[in-house]
mmCIF file of C-alpha atoms in Angstrom:
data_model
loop_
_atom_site.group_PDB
_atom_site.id
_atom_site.type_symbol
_atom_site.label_atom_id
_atom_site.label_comp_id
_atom_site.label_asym_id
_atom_site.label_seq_id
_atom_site.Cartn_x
_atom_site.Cartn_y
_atom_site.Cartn_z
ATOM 1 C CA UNK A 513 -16.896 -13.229 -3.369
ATOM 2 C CA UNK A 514 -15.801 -13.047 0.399
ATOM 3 C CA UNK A 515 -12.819 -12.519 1.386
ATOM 4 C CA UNK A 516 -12.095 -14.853 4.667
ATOM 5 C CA UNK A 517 -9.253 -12.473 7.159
ATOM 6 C CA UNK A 518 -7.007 -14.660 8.994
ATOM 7 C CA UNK A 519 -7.709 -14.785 12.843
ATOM 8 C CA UNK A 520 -4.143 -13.841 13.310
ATOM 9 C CA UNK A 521 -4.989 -10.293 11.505
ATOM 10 C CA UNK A 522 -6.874 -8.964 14.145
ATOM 11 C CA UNK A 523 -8.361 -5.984 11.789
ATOM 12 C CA UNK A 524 -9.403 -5.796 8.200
ATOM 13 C CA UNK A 525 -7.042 -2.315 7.656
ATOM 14 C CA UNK A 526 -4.528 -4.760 8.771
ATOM 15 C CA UNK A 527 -5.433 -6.749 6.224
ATOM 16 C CA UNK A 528 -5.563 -4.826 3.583
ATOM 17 C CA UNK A 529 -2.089 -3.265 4.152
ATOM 18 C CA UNK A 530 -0.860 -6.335 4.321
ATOM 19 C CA UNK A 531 -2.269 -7.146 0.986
ATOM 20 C CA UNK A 532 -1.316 -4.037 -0.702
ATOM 21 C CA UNK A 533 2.366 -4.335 0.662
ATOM 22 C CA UNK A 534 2.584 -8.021 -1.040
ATOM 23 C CA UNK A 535 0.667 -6.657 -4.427
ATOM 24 C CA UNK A 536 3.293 -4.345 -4.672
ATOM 25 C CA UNK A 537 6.395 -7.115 -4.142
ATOM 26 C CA UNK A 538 4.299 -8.908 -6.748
ATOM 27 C CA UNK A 539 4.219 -6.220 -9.249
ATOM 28 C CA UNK A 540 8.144 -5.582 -8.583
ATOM 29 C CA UNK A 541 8.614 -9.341 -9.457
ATOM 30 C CA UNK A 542 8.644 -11.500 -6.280
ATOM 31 C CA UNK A 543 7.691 -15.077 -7.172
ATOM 32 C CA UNK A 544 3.898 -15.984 -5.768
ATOM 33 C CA UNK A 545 3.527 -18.470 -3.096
ATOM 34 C CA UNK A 546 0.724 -20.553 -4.334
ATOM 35 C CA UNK A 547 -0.103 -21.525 -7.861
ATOM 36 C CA UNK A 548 -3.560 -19.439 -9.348
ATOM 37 C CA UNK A 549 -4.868 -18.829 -12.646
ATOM 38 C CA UNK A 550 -5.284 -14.967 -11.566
ATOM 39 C CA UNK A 551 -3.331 -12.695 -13.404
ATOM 40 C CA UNK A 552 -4.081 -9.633 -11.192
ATOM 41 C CA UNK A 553 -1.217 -9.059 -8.479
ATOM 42 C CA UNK A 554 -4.208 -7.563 -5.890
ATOM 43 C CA UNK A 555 -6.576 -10.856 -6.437
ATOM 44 C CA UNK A 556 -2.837 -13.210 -5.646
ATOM 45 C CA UNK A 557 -1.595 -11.036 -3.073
ATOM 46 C CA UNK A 558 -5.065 -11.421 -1.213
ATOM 47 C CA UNK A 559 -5.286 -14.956 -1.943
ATOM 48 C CA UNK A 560 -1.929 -15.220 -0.417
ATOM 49 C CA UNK A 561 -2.989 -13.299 2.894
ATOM 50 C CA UNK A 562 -6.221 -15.174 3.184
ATOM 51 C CA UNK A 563 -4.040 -18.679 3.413
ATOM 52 C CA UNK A 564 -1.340 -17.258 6.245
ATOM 53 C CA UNK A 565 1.281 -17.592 3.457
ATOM 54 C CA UNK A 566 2.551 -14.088 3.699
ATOM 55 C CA UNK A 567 4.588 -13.258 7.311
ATOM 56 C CA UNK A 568 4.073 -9.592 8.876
ATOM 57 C CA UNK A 569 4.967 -8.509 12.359
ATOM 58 C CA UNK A 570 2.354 -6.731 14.501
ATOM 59 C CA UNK A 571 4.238 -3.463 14.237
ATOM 60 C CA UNK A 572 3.833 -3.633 10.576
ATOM 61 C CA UNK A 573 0.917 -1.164 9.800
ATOM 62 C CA UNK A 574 1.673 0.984 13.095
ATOM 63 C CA UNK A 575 5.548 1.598 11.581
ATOM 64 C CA UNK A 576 3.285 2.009 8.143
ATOM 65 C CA UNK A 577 1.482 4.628 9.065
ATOM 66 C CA UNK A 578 4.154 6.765 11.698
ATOM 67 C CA UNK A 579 7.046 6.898 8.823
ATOM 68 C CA UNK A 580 5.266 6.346 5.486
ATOM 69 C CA UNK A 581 7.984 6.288 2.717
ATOM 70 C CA UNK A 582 9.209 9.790 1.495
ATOM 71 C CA UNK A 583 8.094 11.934 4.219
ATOM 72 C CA UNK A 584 10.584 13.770 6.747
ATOM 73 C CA UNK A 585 10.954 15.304 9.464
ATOM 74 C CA UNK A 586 12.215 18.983 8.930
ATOM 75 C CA UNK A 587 14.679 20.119 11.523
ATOM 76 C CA UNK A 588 14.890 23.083 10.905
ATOM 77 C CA UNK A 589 11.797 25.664 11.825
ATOM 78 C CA UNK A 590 10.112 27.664 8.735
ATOM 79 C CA UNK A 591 12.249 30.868 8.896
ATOM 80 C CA UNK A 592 9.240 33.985 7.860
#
């Protein structure tokens, strides 16, 4: 099975974020956008990507990767 990447996703990392970040909205009980007989969030969430039904902005996986979720910044300097 082949999995056909949008022309407006101009990478297949892209992709894939993009698909992982609507899995998870899936999983946490956001309604699906097209009707399937899948029952796995990954194989709807992909589906979903595939047919331009899921909006992202370009700074989406850059913003992703710079600040990922439950990492920060220390201000103050290791003190040895």
């Amino acid at each position: 099975m082949g999995t056909e990447i949008p022309k407006e996703i101009s990478s297949r990392f892209k992709f894939v974020v993009i698909a992982a970040k609507r899995a998870v909205q899936l999983q946490r009980g956001a309604k699906p956008k097209m009707q399937t007989s899948s029952t796995k969030w990954t194989r709807v969430a992909i589906r979903e990507v595939e047919k331009n039904l899921v909006p992202f902005k370009d700074t989406f996986v850059a913003e992703t990767i710079a600040h990922p979720k439950g990492r920060k910044k220390s201000k103050e300097k290791d003190k040895d």
